[in-house]
Structures are given as structure tokens and as C-alpha cells.
CSV table of C-alpha atoms in Angstrom, one decimal:
chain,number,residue,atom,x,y,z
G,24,UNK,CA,-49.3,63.8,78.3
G,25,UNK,CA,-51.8,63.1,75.6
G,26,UNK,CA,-52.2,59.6,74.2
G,27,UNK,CA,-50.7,58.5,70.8
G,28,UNK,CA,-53.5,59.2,67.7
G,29,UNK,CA,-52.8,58.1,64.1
G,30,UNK,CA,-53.7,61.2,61.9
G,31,UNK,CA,-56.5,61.1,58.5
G,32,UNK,CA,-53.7,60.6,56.2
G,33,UNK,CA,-52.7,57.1,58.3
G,34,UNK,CA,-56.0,55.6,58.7
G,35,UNK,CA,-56.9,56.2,54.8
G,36,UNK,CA,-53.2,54.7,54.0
G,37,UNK,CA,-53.8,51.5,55.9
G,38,UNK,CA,-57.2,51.2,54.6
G,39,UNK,CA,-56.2,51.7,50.8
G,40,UNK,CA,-53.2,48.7,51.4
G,41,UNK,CA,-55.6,46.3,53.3
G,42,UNK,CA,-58.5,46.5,50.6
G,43,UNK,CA,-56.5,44.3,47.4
G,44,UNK,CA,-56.0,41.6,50.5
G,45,UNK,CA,-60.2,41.8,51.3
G,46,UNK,CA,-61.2,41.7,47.2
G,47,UNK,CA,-58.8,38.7,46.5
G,48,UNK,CA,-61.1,35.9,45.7
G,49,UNK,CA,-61.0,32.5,47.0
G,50,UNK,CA,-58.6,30.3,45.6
G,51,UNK,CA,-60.0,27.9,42.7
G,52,UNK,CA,-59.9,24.6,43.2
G,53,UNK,CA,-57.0,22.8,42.0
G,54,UNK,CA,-57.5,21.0,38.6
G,55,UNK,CA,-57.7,17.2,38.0
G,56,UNK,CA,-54.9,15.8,36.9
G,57,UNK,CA,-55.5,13.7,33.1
G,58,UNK,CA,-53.3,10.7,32.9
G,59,UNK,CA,-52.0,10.6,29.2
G,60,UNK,CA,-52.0,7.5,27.3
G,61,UNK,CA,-48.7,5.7,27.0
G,62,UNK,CA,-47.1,5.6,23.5
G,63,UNK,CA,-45.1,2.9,23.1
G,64,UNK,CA,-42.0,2.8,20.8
G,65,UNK,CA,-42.9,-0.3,18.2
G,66,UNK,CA,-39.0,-0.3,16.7
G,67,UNK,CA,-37.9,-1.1,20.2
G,68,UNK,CA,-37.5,-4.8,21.2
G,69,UNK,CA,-38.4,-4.4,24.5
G,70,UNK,CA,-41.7,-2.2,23.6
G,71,UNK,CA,-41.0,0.6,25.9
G,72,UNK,CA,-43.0,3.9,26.2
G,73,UNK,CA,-41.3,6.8,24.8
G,74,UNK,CA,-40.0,8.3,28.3
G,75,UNK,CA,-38.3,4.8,29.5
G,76,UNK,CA,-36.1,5.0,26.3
G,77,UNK,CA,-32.5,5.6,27.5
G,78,UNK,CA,-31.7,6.6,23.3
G,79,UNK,CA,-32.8,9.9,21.9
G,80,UNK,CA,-35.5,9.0,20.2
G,81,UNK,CA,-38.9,11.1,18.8
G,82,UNK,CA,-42.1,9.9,18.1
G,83,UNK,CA,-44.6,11.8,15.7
G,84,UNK,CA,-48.5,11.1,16.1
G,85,UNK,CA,-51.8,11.8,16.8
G,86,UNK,CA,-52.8,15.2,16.2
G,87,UNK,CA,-49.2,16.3,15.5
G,88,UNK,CA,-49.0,14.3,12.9
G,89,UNK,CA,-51.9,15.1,10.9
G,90,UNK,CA,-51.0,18.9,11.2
G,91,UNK,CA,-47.2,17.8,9.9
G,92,UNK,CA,-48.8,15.2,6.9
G,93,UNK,CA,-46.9,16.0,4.0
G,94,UNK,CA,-46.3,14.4,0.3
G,95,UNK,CA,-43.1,12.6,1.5
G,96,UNK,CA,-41.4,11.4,4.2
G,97,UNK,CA,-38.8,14.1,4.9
G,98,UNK,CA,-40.9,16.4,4.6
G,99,UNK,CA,-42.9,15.5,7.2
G,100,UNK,CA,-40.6,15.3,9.4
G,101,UNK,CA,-38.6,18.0,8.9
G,102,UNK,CA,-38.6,20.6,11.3
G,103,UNK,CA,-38.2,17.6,14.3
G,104,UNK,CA,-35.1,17.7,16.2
G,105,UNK,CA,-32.2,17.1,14.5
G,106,UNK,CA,-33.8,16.2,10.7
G,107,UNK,CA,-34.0,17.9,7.7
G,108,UNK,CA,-35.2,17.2,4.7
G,109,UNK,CA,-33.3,16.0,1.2
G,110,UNK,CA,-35.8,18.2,-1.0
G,111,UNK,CA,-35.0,17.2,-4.8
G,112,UNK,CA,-38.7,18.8,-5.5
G,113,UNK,CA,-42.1,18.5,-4.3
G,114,UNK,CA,-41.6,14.8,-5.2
G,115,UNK,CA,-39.2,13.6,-3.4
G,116,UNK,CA,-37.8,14.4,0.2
G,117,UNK,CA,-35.9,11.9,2.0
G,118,UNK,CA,-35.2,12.4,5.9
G,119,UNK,CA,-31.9,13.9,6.6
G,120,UNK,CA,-30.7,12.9,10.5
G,121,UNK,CA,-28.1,15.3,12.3
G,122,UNK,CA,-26.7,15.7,8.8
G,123,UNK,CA,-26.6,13.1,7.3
G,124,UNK,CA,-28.4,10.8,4.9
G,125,UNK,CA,-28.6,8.3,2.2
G,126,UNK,CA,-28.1,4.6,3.1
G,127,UNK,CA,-26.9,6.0,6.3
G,128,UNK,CA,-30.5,7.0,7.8
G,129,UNK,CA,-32.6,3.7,7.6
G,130,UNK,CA,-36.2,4.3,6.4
G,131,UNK,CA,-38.9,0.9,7.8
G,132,UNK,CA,-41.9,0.3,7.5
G,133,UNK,CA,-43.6,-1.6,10.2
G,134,UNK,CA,-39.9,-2.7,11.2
G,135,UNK,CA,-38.6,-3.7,7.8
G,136,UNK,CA,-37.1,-1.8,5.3
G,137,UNK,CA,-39.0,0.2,2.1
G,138,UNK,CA,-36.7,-2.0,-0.2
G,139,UNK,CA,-36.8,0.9,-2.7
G,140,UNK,CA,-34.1,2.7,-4.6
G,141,UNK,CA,-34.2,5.7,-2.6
G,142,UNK,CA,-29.7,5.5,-1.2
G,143,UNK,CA,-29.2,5.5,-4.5
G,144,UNK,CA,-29.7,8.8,-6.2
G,145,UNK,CA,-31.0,12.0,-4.7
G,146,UNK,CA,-34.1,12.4,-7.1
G,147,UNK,CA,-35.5,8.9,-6.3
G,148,UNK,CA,-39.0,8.7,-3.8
G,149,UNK,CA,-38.8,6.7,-0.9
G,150,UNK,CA,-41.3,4.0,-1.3
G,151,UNK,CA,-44.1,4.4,1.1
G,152,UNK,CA,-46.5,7.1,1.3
G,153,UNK,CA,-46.8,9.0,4.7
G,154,UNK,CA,-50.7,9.3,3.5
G,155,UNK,CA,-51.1,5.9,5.8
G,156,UNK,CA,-48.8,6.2,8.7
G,157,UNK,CA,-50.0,6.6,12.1
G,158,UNK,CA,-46.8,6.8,14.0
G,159,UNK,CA,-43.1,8.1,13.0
G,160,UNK,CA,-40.6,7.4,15.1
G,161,UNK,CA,-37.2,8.6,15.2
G,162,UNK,CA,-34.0,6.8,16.5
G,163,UNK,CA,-30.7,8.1,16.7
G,164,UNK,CA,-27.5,7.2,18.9
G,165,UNK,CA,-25.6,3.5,18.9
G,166,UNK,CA,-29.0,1.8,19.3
G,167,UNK,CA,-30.0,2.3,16.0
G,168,UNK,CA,-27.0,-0.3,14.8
G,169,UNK,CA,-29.3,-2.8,16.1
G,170,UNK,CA,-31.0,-2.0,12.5
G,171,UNK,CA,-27.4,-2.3,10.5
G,172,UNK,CA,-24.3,-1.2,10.4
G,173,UNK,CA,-25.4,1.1,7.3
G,174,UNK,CA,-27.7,2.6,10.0
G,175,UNK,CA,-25.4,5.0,12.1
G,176,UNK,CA,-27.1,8.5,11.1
G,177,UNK,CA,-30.3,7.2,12.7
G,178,UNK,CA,-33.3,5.3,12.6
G,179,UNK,CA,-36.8,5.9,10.9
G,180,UNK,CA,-39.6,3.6,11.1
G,181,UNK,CA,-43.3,4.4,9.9
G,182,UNK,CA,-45.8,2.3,11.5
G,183,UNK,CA,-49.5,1.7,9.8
G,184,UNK,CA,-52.2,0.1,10.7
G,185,UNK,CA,-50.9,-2.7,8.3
G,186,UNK,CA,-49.7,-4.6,11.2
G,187,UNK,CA,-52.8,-5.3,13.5
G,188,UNK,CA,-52.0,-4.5,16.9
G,189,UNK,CA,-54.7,-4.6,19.0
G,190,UNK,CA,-58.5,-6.3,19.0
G,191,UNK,CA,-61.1,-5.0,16.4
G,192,UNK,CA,-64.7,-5.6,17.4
G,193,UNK,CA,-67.3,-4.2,14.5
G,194,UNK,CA,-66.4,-1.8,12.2
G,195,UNK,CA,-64.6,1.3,12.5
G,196,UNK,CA,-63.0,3.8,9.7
G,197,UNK,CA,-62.2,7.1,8.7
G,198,UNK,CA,-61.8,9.1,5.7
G,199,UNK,CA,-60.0,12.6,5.0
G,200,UNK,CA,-59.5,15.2,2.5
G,201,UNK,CA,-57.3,18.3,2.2
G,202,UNK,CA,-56.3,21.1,-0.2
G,203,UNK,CA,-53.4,23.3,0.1
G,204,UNK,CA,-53.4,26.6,-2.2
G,205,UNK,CA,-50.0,25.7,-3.5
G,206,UNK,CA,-49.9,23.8,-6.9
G,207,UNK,CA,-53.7,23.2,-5.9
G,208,UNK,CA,-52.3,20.1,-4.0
G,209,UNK,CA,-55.1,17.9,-3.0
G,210,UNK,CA,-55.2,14.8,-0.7
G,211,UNK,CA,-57.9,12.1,-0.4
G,212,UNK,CA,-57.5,9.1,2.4
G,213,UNK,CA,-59.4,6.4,3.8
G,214,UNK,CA,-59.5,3.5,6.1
G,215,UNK,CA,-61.9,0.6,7.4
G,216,UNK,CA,-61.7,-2.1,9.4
G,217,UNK,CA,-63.2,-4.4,11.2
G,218,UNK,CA,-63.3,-7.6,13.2
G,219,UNK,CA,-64.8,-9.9,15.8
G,220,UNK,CA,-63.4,-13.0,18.0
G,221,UNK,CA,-59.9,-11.8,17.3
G,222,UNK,CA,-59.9,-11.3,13.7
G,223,UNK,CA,-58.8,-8.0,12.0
G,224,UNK,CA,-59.5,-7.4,8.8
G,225,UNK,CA,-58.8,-3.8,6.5
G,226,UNK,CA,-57.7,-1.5,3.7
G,227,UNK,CA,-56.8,1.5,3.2
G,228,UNK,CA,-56.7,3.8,0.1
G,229,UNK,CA,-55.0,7.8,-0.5
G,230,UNK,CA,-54.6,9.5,-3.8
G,231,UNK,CA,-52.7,13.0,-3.8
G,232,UNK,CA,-52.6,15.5,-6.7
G,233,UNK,CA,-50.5,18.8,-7.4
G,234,UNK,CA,-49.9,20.9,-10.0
G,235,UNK,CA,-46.7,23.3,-11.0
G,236,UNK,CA,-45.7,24.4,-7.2
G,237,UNK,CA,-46.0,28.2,-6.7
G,238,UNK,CA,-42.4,30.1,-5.9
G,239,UNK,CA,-41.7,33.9,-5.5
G,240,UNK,CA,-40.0,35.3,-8.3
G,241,UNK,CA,-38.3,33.4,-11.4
G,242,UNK,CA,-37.1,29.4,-11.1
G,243,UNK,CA,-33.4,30.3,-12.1
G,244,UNK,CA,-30.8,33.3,-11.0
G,245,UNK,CA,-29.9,35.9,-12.1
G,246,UNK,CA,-26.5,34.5,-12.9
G,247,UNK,CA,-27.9,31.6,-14.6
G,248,UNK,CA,-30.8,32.9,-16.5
G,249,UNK,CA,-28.2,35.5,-17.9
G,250,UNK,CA,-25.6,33.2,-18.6
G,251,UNK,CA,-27.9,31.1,-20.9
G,252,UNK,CA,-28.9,34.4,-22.6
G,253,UNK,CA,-25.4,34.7,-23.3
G,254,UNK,CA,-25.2,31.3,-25.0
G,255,UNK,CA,-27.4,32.3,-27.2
G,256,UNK,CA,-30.5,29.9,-25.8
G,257,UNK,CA,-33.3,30.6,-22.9
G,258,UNK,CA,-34.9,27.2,-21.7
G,259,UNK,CA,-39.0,26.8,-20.3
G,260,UNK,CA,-37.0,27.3,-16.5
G,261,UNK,CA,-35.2,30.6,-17.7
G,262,UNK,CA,-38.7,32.3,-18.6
G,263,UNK,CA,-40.7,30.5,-15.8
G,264,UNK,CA,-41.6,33.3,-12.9
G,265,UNK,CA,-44.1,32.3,-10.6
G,266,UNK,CA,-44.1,28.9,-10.7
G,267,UNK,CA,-41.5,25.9,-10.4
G,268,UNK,CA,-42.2,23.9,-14.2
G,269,UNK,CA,-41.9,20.2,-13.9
G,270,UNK,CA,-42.9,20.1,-10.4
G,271,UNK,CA,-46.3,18.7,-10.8
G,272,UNK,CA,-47.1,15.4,-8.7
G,273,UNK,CA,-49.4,12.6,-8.2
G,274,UNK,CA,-49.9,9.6,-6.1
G,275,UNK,CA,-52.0,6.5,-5.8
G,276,UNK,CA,-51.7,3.6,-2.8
G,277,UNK,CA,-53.3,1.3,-1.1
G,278,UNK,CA,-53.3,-2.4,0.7
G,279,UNK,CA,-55.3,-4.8,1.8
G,280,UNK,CA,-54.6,-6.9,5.5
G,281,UNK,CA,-55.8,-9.2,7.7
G,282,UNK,CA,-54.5,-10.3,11.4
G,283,UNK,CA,-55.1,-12.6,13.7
G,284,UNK,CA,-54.8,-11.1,17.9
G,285,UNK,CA,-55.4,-13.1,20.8
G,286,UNK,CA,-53.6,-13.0,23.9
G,287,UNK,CA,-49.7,-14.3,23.8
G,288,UNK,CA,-50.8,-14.3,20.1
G,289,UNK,CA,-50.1,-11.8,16.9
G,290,UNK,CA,-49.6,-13.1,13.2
G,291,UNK,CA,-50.5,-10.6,9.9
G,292,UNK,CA,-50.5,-10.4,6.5
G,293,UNK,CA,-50.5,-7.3,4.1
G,294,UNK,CA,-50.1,-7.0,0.1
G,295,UNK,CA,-49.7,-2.9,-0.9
G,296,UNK,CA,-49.6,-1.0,-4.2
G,297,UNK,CA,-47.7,2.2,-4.7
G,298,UNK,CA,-48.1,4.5,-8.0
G,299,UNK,CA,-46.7,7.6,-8.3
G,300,UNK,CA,-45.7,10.2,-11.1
G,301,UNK,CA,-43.3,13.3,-10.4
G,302,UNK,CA,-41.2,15.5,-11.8
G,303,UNK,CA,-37.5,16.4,-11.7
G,304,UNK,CA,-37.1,20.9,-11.8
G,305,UNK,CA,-33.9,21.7,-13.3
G,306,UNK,CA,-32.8,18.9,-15.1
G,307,UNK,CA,-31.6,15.7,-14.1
G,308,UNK,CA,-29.5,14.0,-11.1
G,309,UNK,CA,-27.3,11.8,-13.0
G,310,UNK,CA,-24.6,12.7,-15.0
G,311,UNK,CA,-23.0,11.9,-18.4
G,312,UNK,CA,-23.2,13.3,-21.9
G,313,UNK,CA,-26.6,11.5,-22.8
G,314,UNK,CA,-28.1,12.4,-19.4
G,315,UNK,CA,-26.6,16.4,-20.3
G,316,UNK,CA,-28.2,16.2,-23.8
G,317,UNK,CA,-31.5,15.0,-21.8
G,318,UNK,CA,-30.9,17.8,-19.5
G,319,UNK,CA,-30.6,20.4,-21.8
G,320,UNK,CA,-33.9,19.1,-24.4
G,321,UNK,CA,-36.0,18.9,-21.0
G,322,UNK,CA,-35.1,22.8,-20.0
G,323,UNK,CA,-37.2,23.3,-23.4
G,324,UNK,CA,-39.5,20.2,-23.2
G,325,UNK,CA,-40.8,19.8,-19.8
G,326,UNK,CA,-37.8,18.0,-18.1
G,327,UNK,CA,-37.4,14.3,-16.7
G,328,UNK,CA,-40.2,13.0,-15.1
G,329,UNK,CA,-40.5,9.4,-12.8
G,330,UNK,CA,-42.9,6.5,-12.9
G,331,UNK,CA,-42.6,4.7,-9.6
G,332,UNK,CA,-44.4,1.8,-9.3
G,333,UNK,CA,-44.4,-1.2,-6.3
G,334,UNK,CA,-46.3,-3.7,-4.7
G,335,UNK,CA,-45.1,-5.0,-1.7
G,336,UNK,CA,-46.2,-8.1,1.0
G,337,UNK,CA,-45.4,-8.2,4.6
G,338,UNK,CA,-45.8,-11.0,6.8
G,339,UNK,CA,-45.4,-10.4,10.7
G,340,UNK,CA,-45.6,-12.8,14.0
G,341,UNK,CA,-45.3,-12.4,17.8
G,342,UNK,CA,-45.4,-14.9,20.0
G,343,UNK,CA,-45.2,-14.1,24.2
G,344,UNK,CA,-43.1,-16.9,25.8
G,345,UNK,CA,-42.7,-19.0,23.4
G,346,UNK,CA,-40.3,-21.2,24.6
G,347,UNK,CA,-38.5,-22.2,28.2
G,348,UNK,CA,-35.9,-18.8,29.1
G,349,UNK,CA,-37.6,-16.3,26.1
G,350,UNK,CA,-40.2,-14.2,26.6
G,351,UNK,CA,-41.0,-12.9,23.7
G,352,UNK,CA,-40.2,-13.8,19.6
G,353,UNK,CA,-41.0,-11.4,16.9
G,354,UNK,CA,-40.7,-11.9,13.1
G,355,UNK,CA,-41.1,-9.8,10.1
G,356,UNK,CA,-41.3,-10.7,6.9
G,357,UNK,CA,-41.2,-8.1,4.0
G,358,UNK,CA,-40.9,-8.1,0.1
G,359,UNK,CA,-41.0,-5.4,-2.6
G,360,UNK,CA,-41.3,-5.7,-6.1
G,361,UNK,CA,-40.3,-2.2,-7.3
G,362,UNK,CA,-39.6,-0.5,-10.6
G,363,UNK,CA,-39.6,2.7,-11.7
G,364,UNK,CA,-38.8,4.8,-15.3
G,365,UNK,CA,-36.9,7.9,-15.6
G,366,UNK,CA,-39.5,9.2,-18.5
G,367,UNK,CA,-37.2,11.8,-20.7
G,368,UNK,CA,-38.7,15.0,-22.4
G,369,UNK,CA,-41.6,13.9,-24.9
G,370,UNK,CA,-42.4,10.9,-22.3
G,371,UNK,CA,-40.1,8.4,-24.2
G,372,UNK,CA,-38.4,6.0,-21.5
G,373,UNK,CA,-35.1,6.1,-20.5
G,374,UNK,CA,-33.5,4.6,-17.5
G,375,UNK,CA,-35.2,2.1,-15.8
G,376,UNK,CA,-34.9,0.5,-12.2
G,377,UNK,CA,-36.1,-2.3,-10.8
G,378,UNK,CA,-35.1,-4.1,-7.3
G,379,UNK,CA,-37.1,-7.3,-6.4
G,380,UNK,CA,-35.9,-7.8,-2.7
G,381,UNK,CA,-37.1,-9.5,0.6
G,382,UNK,CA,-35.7,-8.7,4.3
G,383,UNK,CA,-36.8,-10.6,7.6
G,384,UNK,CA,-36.2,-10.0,10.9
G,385,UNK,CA,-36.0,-12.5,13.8
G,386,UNK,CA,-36.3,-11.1,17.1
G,387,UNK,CA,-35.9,-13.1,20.3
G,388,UNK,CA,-36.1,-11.2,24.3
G,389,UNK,CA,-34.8,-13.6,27.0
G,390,UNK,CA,-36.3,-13.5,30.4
G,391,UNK,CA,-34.1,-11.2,32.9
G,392,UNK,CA,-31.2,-13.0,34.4
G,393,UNK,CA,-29.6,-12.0,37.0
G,394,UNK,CA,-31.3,-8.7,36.7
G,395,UNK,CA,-29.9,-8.4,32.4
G,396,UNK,CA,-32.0,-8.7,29.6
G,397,UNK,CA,-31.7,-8.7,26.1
G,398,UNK,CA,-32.8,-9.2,22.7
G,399,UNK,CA,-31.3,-11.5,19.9
């Protein structure tokens, strides 16, 4: 009986499935790993990093942040988890949190409030300029009462270099400009500071320009632009195709600070101006028969335009243990003189609001006891 031989066909088969398995190249070697920085949450009084904090909370910075810059503050953050924005034009855009907004999302700067009069009408700016901020963070859930009772939407500080965290030794700066081919919208910002032996000192300036913003097709309905046909009268919005009239924007601020950081030791001061013009499409937010008649002359005339104007101190301390069973005490100190002009058609003034406030904030963090700790 002959012996067993594998036929042609066999030998070429085995060959053809074994050759992938010879031409596989070595493995690469595996990849270092990159420890990322830690960012740590400023509105927390414990100063946790982002993924120790039991609260659904997000923080907006570095590069993600300059790609999200925009003119306001809700705008900027819109598109994060769980915020919108409360668009009443290019202008204005406070942040909107899981539906909610007014006095019931907080807005801080650097921990204290913007001390504005943006909870009380839709069409009023919030008083900062995200031109400056170097980290947004987001709060929402119970932990955000710790800000208020007023504060049960959610949470939304802005922190700045305003506040000197951290040691400055020489100089160090930087400076930006964009355009956007919308309304021509240009933005101009700079910064510089510079210290030695634990001094900080630094300013910072931004300016921000825009024209009429650019919108497909006309700024009113159908329903509306016939409607007014009907009543025998076609305002500048009626005709308007293209563009969005009255939407035209600019903005001015800047500060000024100094800080003193040592070890155990952080105490700042910070004055800042804020100027801006904008406009209000489609009339005005108020209501009344005055306001209506302003309404209906600005359709014609340009529309209501605001004149916001601030300047604003802060004052800020922390101390590491400064006394027997507390571990650390933080203070803020913040005040805002603000007014701003509800311009009517022809640029006479109307309405005018001012709000001369100040807030503080006394923090104390007792050492752990008994495995607790907590903040007063």
C-alpha cells in the first residue's frame, strides 16, 4: 500500500494561507503614555480637578476655547452639554442651562457675580466680555445652591487672569486677531504680564467690531412682511434681504491688576472697563404704547440701539490654614458700577439703567474630621 501524498493543489493552498502570517511585520512598539495636566475647577471650594467632581460639571479651555470664542457668553458656550443660548441678536446671548435661564443660571466672574442687568430683560448684555476669559466652567445639579438659591438652573463662572493664580517671573504676553466673513466681525486682544519675587502685575485690552450680520433670504416672513403691506406701511426690516439691519456691534474692555503670590499666600486687586454698543433687530423687548410707537419709528429709522457701559473692582484673598481647625479661607470682593441707555431711533435717549452693586464671598474649609469635610 502506497504512502499518503498531498496533491499540487494542497501544497499551493497551504502555501498561499501561510504567506499573510510570514509578511506581517513586527509589532510597533507601544506608545508612551502623555500625562495630561490637571485642570482644576476654581468655583469649587475644595479646588478639585474636573474628574474628582461628584456634580456634573464642564469646563471650557485651552484650545477649545479659542475655537468656541464668541461675542457673548452664550454663545460661546452653546453647543456644550445641556446649554443653549438666549440669542436676542448678535449682541446679546445669555447662557441657557437644561432650559432654563434668567436669574436662574448664575453668571461669575472670578467667583462673584457680573452685577449687570442682564435677569432683567432678554435684550440686555451680560457684563463681561468672553474676549478675556481663560476658563468657563459649567455647574449644574444641587451643588450649584452653594452660589444662591436663585441659582438652581446652574452655575457659570468665567475665570481671567484677573485673579493671579500662580508665580510670574519676567514678562510674558500675547496678542490675537480674528475676522469672520460675517458682518466683517473683527476681534483684536492682548495681554502682558509680568513679575518677580512673587509679584504679578498685568492688563489686558480686546476691541471687537461687526457690521449688519449676513442672513439667507429676507429678515421678516412672509406672513409678516405681507401683513404690513396690507396696513398700508413696509418698515427698513420688511425690505431688508440679505442682511439682519440693526444688528451691527462693537466692543471695547480692558483692566488693569496686580497680585501678590507666595506660598500659603494669595491677595489681588483688579479695576475693569466695559463699553459696548449694539443693536436690537426687530424692535424692542419691552412693552407699552410708548415703547410700540418706538418700535414702529425704529422699523423705518434704524431701531433701538444700547449703550452699555461699566467699570468694575475686584478684590480677592486666600489664605492656607489660617487659623487652628481651618485649612483654608477665601474671600472675594466685587463691585460694578454699571449703566447703560436704550438709544431710540435718531440716537435720542430713552430708558436708562444703572445698578451700583457690590457682592463678597467668605469662604472657610475646615480640616477633615472624622473623615468629613466642609466649606462655610
Amino acid at each position: 500500500m502506497s504512502a499518503f501524498r498531498p496533491s499540487l493543489w494542497t501544497s499551493a493552498l497551504s502555501a498561499l494561507l501561510a504567506a499573510p502570517a510570514l509578511a506581517q511585520p513586527a509589532a510597533a512598539p507601544a506608545a508612551p503614555a502623555v500625562e495630561l495636566e490637571p485642570v482644576v475647577i476654581t468655583a469649587n471650594p475644595f479646588g478639585r480637578d474636573a474628574d474628582e467632581v461628584v456634580q456634573p460639571v464642564d469646563v471650557l479651555g485651552g484650545e477649545t476655547l479659542e475655537r468656541q470664542r464668541r461675542a457673548t457668553l452664550g454663545e460661546t458656550l452653546e453647543g456644550q452639554l445641556g446649554v443653549s443660548s438666549s440669542d436676542f441678536g448678535p449682541g446679546v446671548g445669555r447662557p441657557v442651562i437644561r432650559g432654563q435661564a434668567g436669574a436662574r443660571v448664575a453668571v461669575l466672574e472670578n467667583g462673584i457675580g457680573t452685577l449687570d442687568a442682564s435677569t432683567v430683560s432678554a435684550d440686555h448684555a451680560v457684563g463681561l466680555d468672553p474676549a478675556h476669559a481663560e476658563q468657563i466652567e459649567i455647574f449644574k445639579g444641587p451643588a450649584t445652591l452653594m452660589f444662591g438659591s436663585n441659582a438652581a438652573a446652574g452655575v457659570v463662572n468665567v475665570v481671567t487672569a484677573r485673579v493671579p493664580d500662580a508665580p510670574v517671573e519676567g514678562i510674558e504676553g500675547l496678542a490675537e486677531t480674528s475676522y469672520s466673513g460675517n458682518a466683517s466681525e473683527r476681534l483684536q486682544r492682548a495681554q502682558v504680564r509680568f513679575g518677580g519675587g512673587g509679584l504679578v502685575v498685568g492688563g489686558d485690552i480686546a476691541t471687537r467690531r461687526a457690521g449688519d450680520f449676513e442672513i439667507p433670504g429676507f429678515a421678516e416672513s412672509a406672513a409678516l412682511r405681507a401683513a404690513e403691506a396690507e396696513a398700508g406701511g413696509e418698515g427698513e426690516e420688511a425690505e431688508a434681504f440679505g442682511r439682519l439691519p440693526n444688528s451691527a456691534l462693537s466692543a471695547d474692555s480692558g483692566s488693569v491688576y496686580g497680585g501678590w503670590v507666595r506660598p500659603g499666600l494669595k491677595a489681588s486687586a483688579a479695576l475693569s472697563v466695559l463699553q459696548t454698543d449694539y443693536g436690537i433687530p426687530g424692535g424692542h423687548g419691552h412693552h407699552g404704547e410708548a415703547e410700540a410707537e418706538a418700535d414702529a419709528e425704529g422699523e423705518e429709522e434704524g431701531g433701538v440701539r444700547i449703550d452699555l457701559r461699566q467699570v468694575r473692582s475686584d478684590l480677592g484673598l486666600d489664605l492656607a490654614n489660617p487659623f487652628a481647625g481651618f485649612e483654608r479661607l477665601r474671600a472675594r470682593l466685587g463691585h460694578n458700577d454699571y449703566q447703560h441707555t436704550e438709544l431710540e431711533p435718531g440716537g435720542e435717549a430713552g430708558t436708562v439703567y444703572t445698578n451700583r452693586e457690590t457682592e463678597s464671598r467668605l469662604e472657610l474649609t475646615h480640616a477633615p474630621r472624622a473623615g468629613w469635610r466642609g466649606v462655610a
